Coordinates of C-alpha atoms in Angstrom, one line a residue:
X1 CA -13.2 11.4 13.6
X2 CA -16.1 13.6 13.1
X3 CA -19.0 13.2 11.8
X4 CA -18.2 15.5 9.1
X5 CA -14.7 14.3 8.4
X6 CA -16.3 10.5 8.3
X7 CA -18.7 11.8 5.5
X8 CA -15.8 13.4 3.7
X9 CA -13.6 10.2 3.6
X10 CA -16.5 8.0 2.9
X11 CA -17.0 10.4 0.1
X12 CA -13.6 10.4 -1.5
X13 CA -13.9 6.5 -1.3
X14 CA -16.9 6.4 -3.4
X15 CA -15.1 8.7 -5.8
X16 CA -11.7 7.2 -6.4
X17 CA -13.5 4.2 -6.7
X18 CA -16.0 5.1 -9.5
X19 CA -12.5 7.6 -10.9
X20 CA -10.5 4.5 -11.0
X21 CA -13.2 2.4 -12.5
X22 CA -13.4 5.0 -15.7
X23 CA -9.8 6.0 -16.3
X24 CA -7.5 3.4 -14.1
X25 CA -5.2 3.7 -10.5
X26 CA -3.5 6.7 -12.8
X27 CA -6.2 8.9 -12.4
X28 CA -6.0 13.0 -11.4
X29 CA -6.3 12.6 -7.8
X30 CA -8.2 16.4 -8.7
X31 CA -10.6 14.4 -10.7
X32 CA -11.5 12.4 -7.4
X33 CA -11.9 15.7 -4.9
X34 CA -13.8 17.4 -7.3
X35 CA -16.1 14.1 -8.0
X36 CA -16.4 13.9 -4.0
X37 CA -17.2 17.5 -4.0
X38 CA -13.9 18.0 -1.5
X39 CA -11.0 20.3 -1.8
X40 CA -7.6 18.9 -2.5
X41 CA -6.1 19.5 0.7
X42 CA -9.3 17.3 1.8
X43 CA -8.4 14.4 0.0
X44 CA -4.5 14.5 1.0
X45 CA -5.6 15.1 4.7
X46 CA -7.4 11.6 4.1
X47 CA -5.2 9.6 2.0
X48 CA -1.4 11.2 1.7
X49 CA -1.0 8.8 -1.0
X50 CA -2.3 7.3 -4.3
X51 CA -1.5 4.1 -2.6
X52 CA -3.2 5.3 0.6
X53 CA -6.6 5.6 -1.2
X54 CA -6.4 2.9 -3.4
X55 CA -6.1 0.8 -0.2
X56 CA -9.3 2.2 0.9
X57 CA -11.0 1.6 -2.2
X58 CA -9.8 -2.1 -1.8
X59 CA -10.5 -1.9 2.2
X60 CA -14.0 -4.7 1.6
X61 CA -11.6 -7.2 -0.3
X62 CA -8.9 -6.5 2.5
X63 CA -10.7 -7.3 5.1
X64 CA -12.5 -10.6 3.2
X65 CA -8.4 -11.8 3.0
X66 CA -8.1 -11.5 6.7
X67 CA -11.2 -13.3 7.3
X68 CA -10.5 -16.1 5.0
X69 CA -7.2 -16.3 6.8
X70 CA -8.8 -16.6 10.0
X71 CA -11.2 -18.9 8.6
X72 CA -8.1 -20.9 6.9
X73 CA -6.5 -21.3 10.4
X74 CA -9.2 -22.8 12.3
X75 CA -9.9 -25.2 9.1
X76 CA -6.8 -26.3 7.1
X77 CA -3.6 -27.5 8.1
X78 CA -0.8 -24.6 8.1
X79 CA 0.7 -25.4 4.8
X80 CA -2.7 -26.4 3.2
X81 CA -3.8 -22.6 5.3
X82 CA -1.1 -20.8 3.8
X83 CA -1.3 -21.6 0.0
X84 CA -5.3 -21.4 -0.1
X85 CA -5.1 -17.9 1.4
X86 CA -2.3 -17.4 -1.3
X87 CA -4.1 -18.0 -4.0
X88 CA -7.1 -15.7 -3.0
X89 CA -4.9 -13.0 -2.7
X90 CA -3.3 -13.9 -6.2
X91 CA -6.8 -13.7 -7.6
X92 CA -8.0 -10.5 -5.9
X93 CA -4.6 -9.1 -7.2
X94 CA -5.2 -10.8 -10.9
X95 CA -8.7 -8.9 -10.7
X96 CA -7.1 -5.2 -8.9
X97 CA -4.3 -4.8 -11.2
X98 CA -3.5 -1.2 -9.9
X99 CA -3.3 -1.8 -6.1
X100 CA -0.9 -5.1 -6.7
X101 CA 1.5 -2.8 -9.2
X102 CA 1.4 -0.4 -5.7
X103 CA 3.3 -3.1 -4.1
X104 CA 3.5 -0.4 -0.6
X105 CA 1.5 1.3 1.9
X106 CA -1.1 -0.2 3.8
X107 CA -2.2 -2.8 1.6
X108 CA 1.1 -4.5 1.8
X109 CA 1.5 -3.8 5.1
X110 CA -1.5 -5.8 6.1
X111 CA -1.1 -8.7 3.5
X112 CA 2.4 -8.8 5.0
X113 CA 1.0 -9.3 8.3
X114 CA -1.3 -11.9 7.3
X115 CA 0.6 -13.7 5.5
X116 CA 3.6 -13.8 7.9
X117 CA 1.4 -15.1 10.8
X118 CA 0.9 -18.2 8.4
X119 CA 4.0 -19.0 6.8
X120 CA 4.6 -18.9 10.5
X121 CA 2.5 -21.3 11.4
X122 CA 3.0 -23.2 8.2
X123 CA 7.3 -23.4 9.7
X124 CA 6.5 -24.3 12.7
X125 CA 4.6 -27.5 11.5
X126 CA 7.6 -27.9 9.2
X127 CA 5.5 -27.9 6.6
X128 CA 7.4 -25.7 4.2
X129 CA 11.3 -24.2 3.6
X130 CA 12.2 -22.2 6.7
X131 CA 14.4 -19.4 4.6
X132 CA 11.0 -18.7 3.1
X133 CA 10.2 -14.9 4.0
X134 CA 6.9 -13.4 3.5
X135 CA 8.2 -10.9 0.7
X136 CA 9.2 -13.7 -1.0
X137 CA 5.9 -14.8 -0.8
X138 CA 4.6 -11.9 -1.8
X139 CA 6.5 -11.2 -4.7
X140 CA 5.8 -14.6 -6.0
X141 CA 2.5 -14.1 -6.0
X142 CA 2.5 -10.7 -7.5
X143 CA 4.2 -11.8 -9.8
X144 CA 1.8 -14.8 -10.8
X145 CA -1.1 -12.4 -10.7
X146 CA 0.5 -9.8 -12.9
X147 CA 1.4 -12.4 -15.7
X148 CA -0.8 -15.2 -16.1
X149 CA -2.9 -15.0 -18.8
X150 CA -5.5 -17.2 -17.7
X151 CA -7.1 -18.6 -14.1
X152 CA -5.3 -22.0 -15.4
X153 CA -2.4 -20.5 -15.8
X154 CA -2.4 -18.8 -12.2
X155 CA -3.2 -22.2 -10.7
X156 CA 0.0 -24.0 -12.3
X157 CA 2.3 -21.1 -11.1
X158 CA 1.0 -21.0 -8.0
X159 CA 1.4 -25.0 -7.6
X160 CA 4.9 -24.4 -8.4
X161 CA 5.4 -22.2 -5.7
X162 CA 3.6 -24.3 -3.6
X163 CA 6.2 -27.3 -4.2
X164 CA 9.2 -24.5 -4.6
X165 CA 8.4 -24.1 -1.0
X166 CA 7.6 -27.4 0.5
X167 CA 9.8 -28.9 2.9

């Protein structure tokens, strides 16, 4: 990408970000070109979706997930892996509303991945159910995000799931 295109993008990050911040993930995508001081056909050259950019804006808590994952791996057993990294993900969602109601794109595309290479290795150990599927897992915990009313309350949901799924 070129320099110029970089700057552009980086801008329209900044933007949404600070857009979404004032008036929510429903925002006039016109409110964040003309806040990055970029053209429409800019931002959708960028981000071809509302999902797209929200996924950018997100990118920094992304990336964290992966880590922990990684981290997860090398640390915990698969099972004890697998439902740490799922309730970090339940709690970035409880706190980023708007991306985990955009339950497509490249956010779920990469929490997919993720999370499949650990249920995986969470199987294998026969740790947990093997019908499990990672979109089950995923919609559980979207789901536990988007209704708990308190951090307690996410914990005990996500417990359940937890013994919903053990072996």
């Amino acid at each position: 990408m070129r320099a110029d295109g970089r700057r552009n993008r980086e801008a329209l990050v900044t933007a949404a970000a600070k857009v979404f911040a004032e008036a929510g993930a429903d925002a006039p995508l016109d409110d964040v070109a003309r806040r990055a001081g970029v053209g429409n056909a800019t931002l959708y050259r960028h981000f071809p979706t509302r999902v797209a950019l929200l996924a950018a804006v997100f990118a920094d808590e992304l990336a964290a997930l992966r880590d922990y994952a990684e981290l997860l791996r090398e640390q915990e057993a698969p099972a004890d892996a697998l439902h740490a990294w799922l309730r970090a993900v339940a709690t970035q969602l409880a706190h980023t509303r708007d991306l985990a109601l955009a339950a497509d794109g490249d956010w779920y595309v990469s929490v997919r991945a993720t999370v499949s290479g650990l249920l995986t290795a969470a199987q294998r150990a026969r740790a947990v159910r093997p019908d499990l599927t990672a979109d089950d897992l995923l919609a559980l915990v979207r789901g536990v995000a988007l209704t708990s009313e308190s951090p307690d309350q996410q914990g005990r949901l996500l417990d359940l799931v937890r013994h919903a799924a053990a072996r």
